[in-house]
């Protein structure tokens, strides 16, 4: 038989590698920014158009590359970070695989302009689909500028799998945050479609966190610092009352490299046990410095997974350090008894000796004697006085009474103690264990889940307000100011029209603050922040492209938060109204989340229970 195994061409191998390294535009952003950091840059600029599908450009002022290095950087497994296999366990740089630029150049149009400090002119290289289409001398500032255009132009299937611009931009912002937090000593700029999203000056770690997540973040932060032989830990955790339902602000950095580790995340959550509600996640920004020989980074092409030599020690140290900080800064409650100053010994008696009290006992006392030998004397009124007062009660009663004028009730009872038509006691509904509403039907009875039933009622009401009618709004006397991160503010701007149809009125959008002037009728002012947080949580997990699905998620988020909870007591009128409203909906059998709202039991089923 003929030989059938053959080497793949370089451009095909690069496209295969691109499937691992470049999954979406955010992957390109991550690789290019990390290369800029490794180049020793003090200023990095990121420019995005159409969520990275049209353009991803990174400009830095690093040391730049020579003409030979610039051309060689696009070859597979070409890198300046390592030279031998042993170097994998002594890494101090972001990149080391030498695959990123080759993979990016295989699926996009790439243009690089770079110049070293001691050169008068730089070099410009243009590559389209692994093919070099141009290499020229150019005038460019010191450093490197790489533009990646038309991502996945030669792999249309991969381009079709990309999400909406909003989703892709969110992923890009996440990658930008991870690199910017790890390097507060570098000036970062981020432009999206010509508008500036972030301008982060050189600062310390606390200031960098505040610049990214808003000014109100400063009051939430609690410092953490611990030095051991295994790891040096520093960073910040957020106070328990600011825990969120989403896992968006959890950052682990090992040797200034962002990682994901569920085991270490569990250690932090264990330290917060009892301080935060269930299904909420604490926010943290923790930096771990460990010996590079004690970790293995070369596990996944994205380099976000790390293996530790002694994970159990890391877990214990991390958990203890977080608990120590919570206690040290009086964040965690402690058992403390207030001392009553009234119980203290007076100053004048502190030097005096203590005298035992003397007790006098009457040895002759006998409680069973008829006469009490004690000295107690009891005075009684005189007999004459008692007699006089007794006789005075009957003064004026010597005259016989005349009963002729007294009328007696007739022996014949003409009325009834009870009304002939008794008031019927309303037994239409009954609340069972503050969770279910029981009502009767002709064939038996219906047991309704009050939480799910109210969800269905509110869901259809909000969906109608968003798509057909405009919801009624109640104006607030004083605007309610809510604080969010810049990413959440951008998301709220996109949802502004849909939210205003439900009854919200927004004004004065700032970088980290939004003012609410009006709210829907059935929402109290104290519930507004909770509703908006739930709304952002749902949209960040799945941001739809079509307007109808956007309205659907919006209605679901609001009904989930505002529906009557299990455990709330409902009066008879509320129970009856909920039952009537449920069966007036289009689909009363299931909640908006496809769970049953009620069950029925026929009389026959009940009869069988008594056989």
Coordinates of C-alpha atoms in Angstrom, one line a residue:
X1 CA 0.0 0.0 0.0
X2 CA 1.1 3.6 -0.6
X3 CA 2.2 5.8 2.2
X4 CA -0.8 7.8 3.5
X5 CA 0.7 9.9 6.4
X6 CA 2.0 13.3 5.4
X7 CA 3.1 16.6 7.0
X8 CA 0.4 19.3 7.1
X9 CA 1.3 22.6 5.4
X10 CA 2.2 25.4 7.7
X11 CA -0.9 27.5 7.0
X12 CA -3.1 24.5 7.8
X13 CA -1.2 23.8 11.0
X14 CA -1.5 27.4 12.0
X15 CA -5.3 27.4 11.4
X16 CA -5.6 24.3 13.6
X17 CA -3.5 25.9 16.3
X18 CA -5.7 29.0 16.0
X19 CA -8.7 27.0 17.1
X20 CA -7.1 26.5 20.5
X21 CA -5.4 29.9 20.9
X22 CA -7.9 32.3 19.2
X23 CA -11.4 31.4 20.2
X24 CA -12.9 34.9 19.9
X25 CA -11.7 38.5 19.5
X26 CA -11.0 38.6 23.3
X27 CA -8.3 36.0 22.8
X28 CA -6.5 38.2 20.3
X29 CA -6.7 41.1 22.8
X30 CA -5.3 39.0 25.6
X31 CA -2.3 37.7 23.5
X32 CA -1.4 41.1 22.1
X33 CA -1.6 43.0 25.4
X34 CA 0.5 40.4 27.2
X35 CA 3.1 40.6 24.4
X36 CA 3.1 44.4 25.0
X37 CA 3.6 43.9 28.7
X38 CA 6.5 41.5 28.1
X39 CA 8.1 44.1 25.9
X40 CA 8.6 46.4 28.9
X41 CA 6.0 49.0 27.9
X42 CA 4.9 51.8 30.2
X43 CA 1.9 52.8 28.1
X44 CA -0.4 50.5 26.2
X45 CA -3.3 51.6 24.0
X46 CA -6.1 49.2 22.9
X47 CA -8.4 50.2 20.0
X48 CA -11.5 48.1 19.1
X49 CA -14.0 48.4 16.3
X50 CA -17.2 46.3 16.0
X51 CA -16.3 44.3 19.1
X52 CA -13.0 43.2 17.5
X53 CA -14.5 41.7 14.4
X54 CA -13.4 44.5 12.2
X55 CA -10.3 45.8 14.1
X56 CA -8.2 44.9 17.2
X57 CA -5.2 47.2 17.5
X58 CA -2.6 47.3 20.3
X59 CA 0.0 50.1 20.5
X60 CA 2.8 50.1 23.0
X61 CA 6.0 52.0 23.7
X62 CA 8.1 48.9 24.5
X63 CA 11.6 48.0 23.2
X64 CA 10.3 47.1 19.8
X65 CA 11.8 44.5 17.4
X66 CA 14.5 44.4 14.7
X67 CA 13.6 43.6 11.1
X68 CA 14.6 39.9 11.5
X69 CA 12.8 39.5 14.8
X70 CA 9.6 41.1 13.4
X71 CA 9.6 38.7 10.4
X72 CA 10.4 35.7 12.6
X73 CA 7.8 36.4 15.3
X74 CA 5.0 35.2 12.9
X75 CA 6.6 31.7 12.6
X76 CA 5.3 28.8 14.7
X77 CA 7.0 28.2 18.0
X78 CA 9.2 31.3 17.6
X79 CA 9.7 33.1 20.9
X80 CA 12.2 35.1 22.9
X81 CA 10.8 34.0 26.2
X82 CA 12.4 30.5 26.6
X83 CA 15.3 28.6 25.1
X84 CA 15.1 25.2 26.8
X85 CA 12.5 23.0 28.4
X86 CA 13.8 23.8 31.9
X87 CA 12.8 27.4 31.3
X88 CA 9.2 26.4 31.6
X89 CA 9.6 26.2 35.4
X90 CA 11.4 29.5 35.7
X91 CA 8.9 31.7 33.8
X92 CA 8.7 35.4 34.5
X93 CA 6.9 36.4 31.3
X94 CA 3.3 36.2 30.1
X95 CA 3.9 34.3 26.9
X96 CA 6.2 31.4 26.2
X97 CA 4.6 29.1 23.6
X98 CA 5.4 31.1 20.5
X99 CA 2.0 30.3 18.8
X100 CA -0.1 33.4 19.3
X101 CA 1.1 35.6 16.4
X102 CA 1.3 32.7 14.0
X103 CA -2.2 31.6 14.9
X104 CA -3.6 35.2 14.6
X105 CA -1.9 35.8 11.2
X106 CA -3.4 32.5 9.9
X107 CA -7.0 33.7 10.3
X108 CA -6.9 37.5 9.9
X109 CA -5.2 40.5 8.1
X110 CA -2.3 41.6 10.3
X111 CA -0.2 44.7 10.0
X112 CA 2.8 45.3 12.3
X113 CA 4.8 48.5 12.7
X114 CA 7.7 48.3 15.1
X115 CA 11.0 50.2 15.8
X116 CA 13.7 49.8 18.4
X117 CA 15.1 52.8 20.4
X118 CA 18.5 52.8 18.6
X119 CA 17.0 52.7 15.1
X120 CA 16.0 55.7 13.0
X121 CA 13.3 53.9 11.1
X122 CA 11.2 50.8 11.7
X123 CA 9.7 48.0 9.7
X124 CA 6.2 47.3 8.5
X125 CA 5.0 43.8 7.8
X126 CA 1.6 42.9 6.3
X127 CA 0.3 39.3 6.5
X128 CA -3.0 37.9 5.2
X129 CA -3.8 34.3 6.1
X130 CA -0.2 33.3 6.9
X131 CA 1.0 34.8 3.6
X132 CA 3.4 37.8 3.8
X133 CA 2.0 40.4 1.3
X134 CA 4.4 43.2 2.2
X135 CA 7.5 44.2 4.1
X136 CA 8.7 47.8 4.0
X137 CA 10.7 50.4 5.9
X138 CA 8.4 52.8 7.7
X139 CA 8.6 55.8 10.1
X140 CA 7.0 54.8 13.4
X141 CA 7.4 55.7 17.1
X142 CA 9.5 53.5 19.3
X143 CA 7.6 50.3 20.3
X144 CA 5.2 48.1 18.4
X145 CA 1.7 48.6 16.9
X146 CA -0.2 45.5 15.7
X147 CA -3.5 45.8 13.9
X148 CA -5.6 42.7 13.4
X149 CA -8.4 43.2 10.9
X150 CA -11.2 41.0 9.5
X151 CA -10.9 38.2 12.1
X152 CA -11.8 34.7 10.7
X153 CA -12.1 36.1 7.2
X154 CA -11.0 32.7 5.8
X155 CA -13.0 30.6 8.3
X156 CA -16.6 31.8 7.9
X157 CA -18.0 29.0 10.0
X158 CA -16.0 30.3 13.0
X159 CA -17.1 33.8 12.3
X160 CA -20.7 32.7 12.3
X161 CA -20.3 31.2 15.8
X162 CA -19.4 34.5 17.3
X163 CA -22.0 36.1 19.6
X164 CA -23.4 39.6 19.4
X165 CA -21.2 42.7 19.6
X166 CA -22.3 43.3 23.2
X167 CA -21.3 39.8 24.3
X168 CA -18.0 39.9 22.5
X169 CA -17.2 43.4 23.9
X170 CA -17.9 42.1 27.4
X171 CA -15.4 39.3 26.9
X172 CA -12.8 41.9 25.6
X173 CA -13.4 44.1 28.7
X174 CA -12.9 41.1 31.0
X175 CA -9.5 40.3 29.4
X176 CA -8.5 44.0 29.6
X177 CA -9.4 44.1 33.3
X178 CA -7.3 41.0 34.0
X179 CA -4.1 42.5 32.5
X180 CA -4.8 46.0 33.8
X181 CA -5.2 44.8 37.4
X182 CA -2.0 42.8 37.3
X183 CA 0.0 45.8 36.2
X184 CA -1.0 49.0 37.9
X185 CA 2.4 50.5 37.0
X186 CA 1.5 50.6 33.3
X187 CA -0.8 53.3 31.8
X188 CA -3.7 51.7 29.9
X189 CA -6.1 53.2 27.4
X190 CA -9.1 51.5 25.9
X191 CA -11.1 52.9 22.9
X192 CA -14.2 51.3 21.5
X193 CA -15.7 52.5 18.2
X194 CA -13.9 55.9 18.6
X195 CA -15.1 56.5 22.2
X196 CA -12.9 56.2 25.3
X197 CA -14.0 53.4 27.7
X198 CA -11.0 53.4 30.1
X199 CA -8.1 55.6 30.8
X200 CA -6.1 54.1 33.6
X201 CA -3.1 56.1 34.8
X202 CA -0.1 54.7 36.7
X203 CA -1.2 54.0 40.3
X204 CA -1.1 51.5 43.1
X205 CA -3.3 48.4 43.2
X206 CA -6.1 50.0 45.3
X207 CA -6.4 53.0 43.0
X208 CA -6.3 50.8 39.9
X209 CA -9.3 48.7 41.3
X210 CA -11.2 52.0 42.0
X211 CA -10.5 53.3 38.5
X212 CA -11.8 50.2 36.9
X213 CA -14.8 49.4 39.0
X214 CA -15.9 52.8 40.2
X215 CA -15.3 55.3 43.0
X216 CA -17.7 53.5 45.4
X217 CA -15.5 50.4 45.4
X218 CA -13.0 52.0 47.7
X219 CA -15.2 51.7 50.7
X220 CA -15.8 48.0 50.0
X221 CA -12.2 46.9 50.0
X222 CA -10.5 45.1 52.9
X223 CA -6.7 44.6 52.6
X224 CA -5.2 41.1 52.9
X225 CA -1.5 40.4 53.4
X226 CA 0.3 37.3 54.5
X227 CA 3.9 36.1 54.0
X228 CA 4.8 32.5 54.4
X229 CA 7.4 30.1 53.1
X230 CA 5.0 28.6 50.6
X231 CA 3.3 31.8 49.2
X232 CA 3.3 35.6 49.7
X233 CA -0.3 36.8 49.6
X234 CA -1.5 40.3 49.2
X235 CA -4.5 42.1 47.7
X236 CA -8.1 43.0 48.7
X237 CA -11.4 41.4 49.5
X238 CA -14.7 43.1 49.5
X239 CA -16.9 43.3 52.6
X240 CA -19.6 40.6 53.0
X241 CA -22.5 42.9 52.6
X242 CA -21.4 43.7 49.0
X243 CA -21.4 40.0 47.9
X244 CA -23.0 39.5 44.4
X245 CA -25.1 36.8 42.8
X246 CA -22.7 36.7 39.8
X247 CA -19.1 35.6 39.7
X248 CA -17.8 38.7 38.0
X249 CA -15.3 40.3 40.4
X250 CA -13.2 37.3 41.5
X251 CA -9.6 37.7 40.5
X252 CA -6.7 35.4 41.3
X253 CA -3.2 36.3 40.1
X254 CA -0.2 34.0 40.4
X255 CA 3.1 35.8 39.7
X256 CA 1.0 38.6 38.1
X257 CA -0.7 36.1 35.8
X258 CA -4.5 35.8 35.9
X259 CA -5.7 32.2 36.7
X260 CA -9.0 30.4 37.3
X261 CA -9.0 27.9 40.2
X262 CA -12.2 26.6 41.7
X263 CA -10.3 25.0 44.6
X264 CA -8.8 28.3 45.7
X265 CA -12.2 30.0 45.1
X266 CA -13.7 27.6 47.6
X267 CA -11.1 28.5 50.1
X268 CA -12.2 32.2 50.0
X269 CA -15.9 31.3 50.1
X270 CA -15.1 29.1 53.2
X271 CA -13.6 32.1 54.9
X272 CA -16.9 34.0 54.3
X273 CA -19.1 31.2 55.5
X274 CA -21.8 32.5 57.7
X275 CA -21.2 36.1 56.6
X276 CA -22.8 36.1 53.1
X277 CA -26.1 34.8 51.9
X278 CA -26.5 31.5 50.0
X279 CA -25.9 31.6 46.2
X280 CA -23.9 34.8 46.5
X281 CA -20.2 35.2 45.8
X282 CA -17.6 37.4 47.5
X283 CA -15.5 39.8 45.4
X284 CA -11.7 39.6 45.8
X285 CA -8.5 40.7 44.1
X286 CA -5.8 38.5 45.4
X287 CA -2.1 38.2 44.3
X288 CA -0.1 35.2 45.0
X289 CA 3.7 35.2 44.7
X290 CA 5.1 31.7 44.6
X291 CA 8.3 30.0 43.4
X292 CA 8.0 29.5 39.6
X293 CA 9.4 26.0 40.0
X294 CA 6.5 25.1 42.3
X295 CA 3.8 25.7 39.6
X296 CA 3.1 24.3 36.2
X297 CA 1.5 26.8 33.7
X298 CA 1.9 24.8 30.5
X299 CA -1.5 23.0 30.9
X300 CA -3.8 24.8 28.5
X301 CA -3.1 27.2 25.6
X302 CA -5.0 30.0 27.3
X303 CA -2.6 29.7 30.3
X304 CA -5.4 30.3 32.8
X305 CA -5.1 27.0 34.5
X306 CA -2.2 26.4 36.9
X307 CA -1.1 23.3 38.9
X308 CA 0.5 23.8 42.4
X309 CA 2.9 21.5 44.1
X310 CA 1.0 21.7 47.4
X311 CA -2.6 22.8 46.8
X312 CA -3.7 21.9 50.4
X313 CA -1.2 24.3 52.0
X314 CA -2.3 27.0 49.6
X315 CA -6.0 26.4 50.5
X316 CA -5.3 26.5 54.3
X317 CA -3.1 29.7 54.0
X318 CA -5.6 31.5 51.8
X319 CA -8.6 30.6 54.0
X320 CA -6.8 31.7 57.2
X321 CA -5.5 34.9 55.7
X322 CA -8.9 36.0 54.5
X323 CA -10.5 35.1 57.9
X324 CA -7.7 37.0 59.7
X325 CA -8.4 40.2 57.6
X326 CA -12.1 40.0 58.2
X327 CA -11.5 39.8 61.9
X328 CA -8.6 42.3 62.0
X329 CA -10.6 45.1 60.4
X330 CA -13.8 44.3 62.4
X331 CA -15.7 43.2 59.3
X332 CA -16.7 39.8 60.9
X333 CA -18.9 40.0 64.0
X334 CA -17.2 39.0 67.2
X335 CA -18.7 37.8 70.5
X336 CA -18.3 40.8 72.8
X337 CA -20.1 41.5 76.1
X338 CA -20.6 45.1 77.0
X339 CA -19.3 45.8 80.6
X340 CA -21.7 47.6 82.9
X341 CA -19.9 50.3 84.7
X342 CA -22.4 50.3 87.6
X343 CA -21.1 46.9 88.6
X344 CA -17.5 48.2 89.1
X345 CA -16.2 48.6 92.7
X346 CA -16.2 52.3 93.7
X347 CA -12.8 53.9 93.9
X348 CA -13.1 54.7 97.6
X349 CA -13.8 51.0 98.5
X350 CA -11.0 49.4 96.5
X351 CA -8.5 49.5 99.4
X352 CA -10.9 48.4 102.2
X353 CA -11.1 44.9 103.6
X354 CA -14.1 42.8 103.0
X355 CA -16.3 42.1 106.0
X356 CA -18.5 39.1 106.0
X357 CA -22.1 39.9 106.9
X358 CA -23.5 38.7 110.3
X359 CA -26.7 36.6 110.3
X360 CA -29.0 36.6 113.3
X361 CA -31.0 33.4 113.8
X362 CA -34.0 33.0 116.2
X363 CA -33.4 29.6 117.7
X364 CA -36.8 29.6 119.4
X365 CA -38.8 30.2 116.2
X366 CA -41.4 27.4 115.5
X367 CA -43.7 27.9 112.6
X368 CA -46.2 25.3 113.8
X369 CA -47.0 26.9 117.1
X370 CA -50.6 28.4 117.3
X371 CA -49.4 31.6 118.7
X372 CA -46.8 33.6 116.9
X373 CA -44.0 34.5 119.4
X374 CA -42.7 37.1 117.0
X375 CA -42.7 40.8 117.6
X376 CA -45.0 41.4 114.7
X377 CA -48.2 43.2 115.8
X378 CA -51.3 43.4 113.7
X379 CA -54.0 46.0 114.4
X380 CA -57.6 45.1 113.8
X381 CA -60.6 47.5 113.8
X382 CA -62.6 47.5 116.9
X383 CA -65.8 45.4 117.2
X384 CA -68.1 48.4 117.7
X385 CA -66.8 50.0 114.5
X386 CA -67.4 46.7 112.6
X387 CA -70.9 46.4 114.0
X388 CA -71.7 50.0 113.0
X389 CA -70.5 49.6 109.5
X390 CA -72.4 46.3 109.1
X391 CA -75.7 47.9 110.2
X392 CA -75.2 50.8 107.8
X393 CA -75.5 48.5 104.8
X394 CA -79.2 47.9 105.6
X395 CA -80.3 51.5 106.3
X396 CA -83.5 52.4 104.4
X397 CA -84.5 48.7 103.6
X398 CA -87.2 48.4 106.4
X399 CA -89.9 49.5 103.9
X400 CA -91.5 46.6 101.9
X401 CA -90.8 46.7 98.2
X402 CA -93.7 47.1 95.7
X403 CA -93.3 44.8 92.7
X404 CA -96.4 45.9 90.9
X405 CA -94.6 48.3 88.7
X406 CA -92.0 45.8 87.6
X407 CA -92.4 44.3 84.1
X408 CA -91.3 40.7 83.4
X409 CA -90.2 39.2 80.0
X410 CA -92.8 37.1 78.3
X411 CA -92.2 33.4 78.6
X412 CA -92.8 33.0 74.9
X413 CA -89.7 33.6 73.0
X414 CA -90.5 35.6 69.9
X415 CA -87.0 36.1 68.5
X416 CA -84.1 33.8 67.7
X417 CA -80.7 33.9 69.1
X418 CA -79.3 33.3 65.5
X419 CA -80.3 34.8 62.3
X420 CA -82.3 32.6 60.1
X421 CA -79.9 33.3 57.2
X422 CA -76.5 32.7 58.6
X423 CA -73.5 34.5 57.1
X424 CA -71.7 32.1 55.0
X425 CA -68.0 31.8 55.9
X426 CA -65.8 32.3 52.9
X427 CA -63.7 29.1 52.4
X428 CA -62.7 29.9 48.8
X429 CA -59.0 29.9 49.5
X430 CA -56.6 28.8 52.3
X431 CA -52.9 29.4 52.7
X432 CA -50.9 26.3 53.6
X433 CA -47.6 26.6 55.4
X434 CA -47.2 30.2 53.9
X435 CA -46.2 28.5 50.6
X436 CA -49.2 27.2 48.9
X437 CA -52.8 28.4 48.3
X438 CA -55.5 25.7 48.4
X439 CA -58.8 26.3 46.7
X440 CA -61.7 24.1 45.7
X441 CA -63.0 23.2 42.2
X442 CA -66.0 21.0 41.2
X443 CA -63.9 17.9 40.8
X444 CA -61.7 18.3 44.0
X445 CA -59.1 20.9 45.0
X446 CA -56.2 22.8 43.5
X447 CA -52.9 23.4 45.3
X448 CA -51.0 26.5 43.9
X449 CA -47.4 27.5 44.5
X450 CA -47.8 31.2 45.4
X451 CA -44.3 32.1 44.3
X452 CA -44.5 30.5 40.9
X453 CA -48.0 31.6 40.3
X454 CA -47.1 35.2 41.0
X455 CA -44.1 34.9 38.7
X456 CA -46.4 33.9 35.8
X457 CA -48.7 36.8 36.5
X458 CA -45.9 39.4 36.7
X459 CA -44.1 37.9 33.7
X460 CA -47.0 38.4 31.3
X461 CA -47.7 41.8 32.8
X462 CA -44.2 43.1 32.2
X463 CA -43.9 41.4 28.8
X464 CA -47.1 43.2 27.8
X465 CA -45.7 46.5 29.1
X466 CA -42.4 46.2 27.2
X467 CA -43.8 45.0 23.9
X468 CA -47.3 46.5 23.7
X469 CA -48.2 49.0 26.3
X470 CA -46.1 51.4 28.3
X471 CA -46.0 50.7 32.0
X472 CA -47.2 53.4 34.5
X473 CA -44.5 55.0 36.5
X474 CA -44.5 56.7 39.9
X475 CA -42.2 59.7 40.2
X476 CA -39.7 59.8 43.1
X477 CA -39.5 63.0 45.2
X478 CA -35.7 62.6 45.4
X479 CA -33.8 60.8 42.7
X480 CA -32.4 57.4 43.7
X481 CA -28.6 57.1 42.9
X482 CA -27.2 53.7 42.1
X483 CA -23.5 52.8 41.7
X484 CA -22.3 50.3 39.1
X485 CA -19.1 49.5 37.2
X486 CA -18.5 51.0 33.8
X487 CA -19.4 47.8 32.1
X488 CA -22.7 47.6 33.9
X489 CA -23.4 51.2 33.0
X490 CA -22.9 50.5 29.3
X491 CA -25.3 47.6 29.6
X492 CA -27.9 49.7 31.3
X493 CA -27.7 52.3 28.5
X494 CA -28.5 49.5 26.0
X495 CA -31.5 48.4 28.1
X496 CA -32.8 51.9 28.9
X497 CA -35.6 51.9 26.3
X498 CA -37.0 48.5 27.4
X499 CA -36.7 49.4 31.1
X500 CA -38.5 52.7 30.6
X501 CA -41.4 50.8 29.0
X502 CA -41.9 48.9 32.3
X503 CA -42.0 52.1 34.3
X504 CA -38.4 53.0 35.1
X505 CA -37.2 56.6 34.4
X506 CA -33.4 57.1 34.2
X507 CA -31.4 60.2 34.0
X508 CA -27.9 61.5 34.5
X509 CA -25.8 58.5 33.4
X510 CA -22.2 58.9 34.7
X511 CA -19.2 56.6 34.5
X512 CA -20.1 54.8 37.7
X513 CA -23.5 56.2 38.7
X514 CA -27.0 56.4 37.4
X515 CA -30.0 58.4 38.8
X516 CA -33.5 56.8 38.9
X517 CA -36.3 59.4 38.8
X518 CA -39.2 57.0 38.4
X519 CA -40.1 53.4 39.2
X520 CA -43.0 51.0 38.3
X521 CA -46.0 51.1 40.5
X522 CA -45.7 47.7 42.1
X523 CA -42.0 48.2 43.1
X524 CA -41.0 49.9 46.3
X525 CA -38.0 52.2 46.4
X526 CA -36.0 49.7 48.6
X527 CA -36.4 47.0 45.9
X528 CA -35.0 49.0 43.0
X529 CA -31.3 48.2 43.6
X530 CA -32.2 44.5 44.0
X531 CA -34.2 44.4 40.8
X532 CA -31.5 46.1 38.7
X533 CA -28.8 43.8 40.2
X534 CA -30.8 40.7 39.2
X535 CA -31.4 42.2 35.8
X536 CA -27.7 42.8 35.1
X537 CA -26.9 39.4 36.5
X538 CA -29.2 37.7 34.0
X539 CA -28.1 39.8 31.0
X540 CA -24.4 39.3 31.7
X541 CA -24.8 35.6 31.6
X542 CA -26.8 35.6 28.4
X543 CA -27.2 38.8 26.3
X544 CA -29.6 38.2 23.5
X545 CA -29.4 39.6 20.0
X546 CA -33.1 40.1 19.1
X547 CA -35.3 42.6 20.8
X548 CA -37.9 40.1 21.7
X549 CA -35.6 37.8 23.6
X550 CA -34.2 40.9 25.3
X551 CA -37.7 41.7 26.5
X552 CA -38.2 38.1 27.6
X553 CA -35.1 38.1 29.8
X554 CA -36.0 41.5 31.2
X555 CA -39.5 40.4 32.1
X556 CA -38.1 37.1 33.6
X557 CA -35.5 39.0 35.7
X558 CA -38.1 41.4 37.1
X559 CA -40.7 38.7 37.9
X560 CA -38.0 36.6 39.6
X561 CA -37.2 39.4 42.0
X562 CA -40.6 40.9 42.7
X563 CA -42.8 37.8 42.9
X564 CA -44.2 36.9 46.3
X565 CA -41.7 34.7 48.1
X566 CA -42.5 31.4 49.9
X567 CA -43.0 32.2 53.6
X568 CA -45.0 35.5 53.1
X569 CA -48.5 35.6 54.6
X570 CA -51.3 36.6 52.2
X571 CA -54.7 37.7 53.4
X572 CA -57.8 36.3 51.9
X573 CA -58.3 39.0 49.3
X574 CA -54.7 38.6 48.1
X575 CA -55.1 34.9 47.8
X576 CA -58.2 35.2 45.8
X577 CA -56.8 37.8 43.6
X578 CA -53.7 35.7 42.9
X579 CA -55.8 32.7 42.0
X580 CA -58.0 34.7 39.6
X581 CA -55.0 36.4 38.0
X582 CA -53.2 33.1 37.5
X583 CA -56.0 31.5 35.6
X584 CA -56.5 34.7 33.6
X585 CA -53.0 34.3 32.1
X586 CA -52.3 32.7 28.7
X587 CA -50.4 29.7 30.2
X588 CA -51.3 29.3 33.9
X589 CA -49.9 25.7 34.1
X590 CA -46.2 26.6 34.2
X591 CA -44.0 29.4 35.5
X592 CA -41.9 31.5 33.2
X593 CA -39.1 29.1 34.0
X594 CA -41.1 26.0 32.8
X595 CA -41.9 24.7 36.3
X596 CA -45.5 23.7 37.3
X597 CA -47.5 26.3 39.1
X598 CA -50.2 24.1 40.6
X599 CA -51.4 20.5 41.0
X600 CA -55.0 19.2 41.3
X601 CA -56.4 16.4 43.5
X602 CA -59.8 14.9 42.5
X603 CA -62.3 13.8 45.1
X604 CA -61.7 10.2 43.9
X605 CA -58.0 10.5 44.8
X606 CA -58.9 11.8 48.2
X607 CA -61.4 9.0 48.7
X608 CA -58.7 6.4 48.0
X609 CA -56.6 7.8 50.8
X610 CA -59.3 6.7 53.3
X611 CA -59.7 3.2 52.0

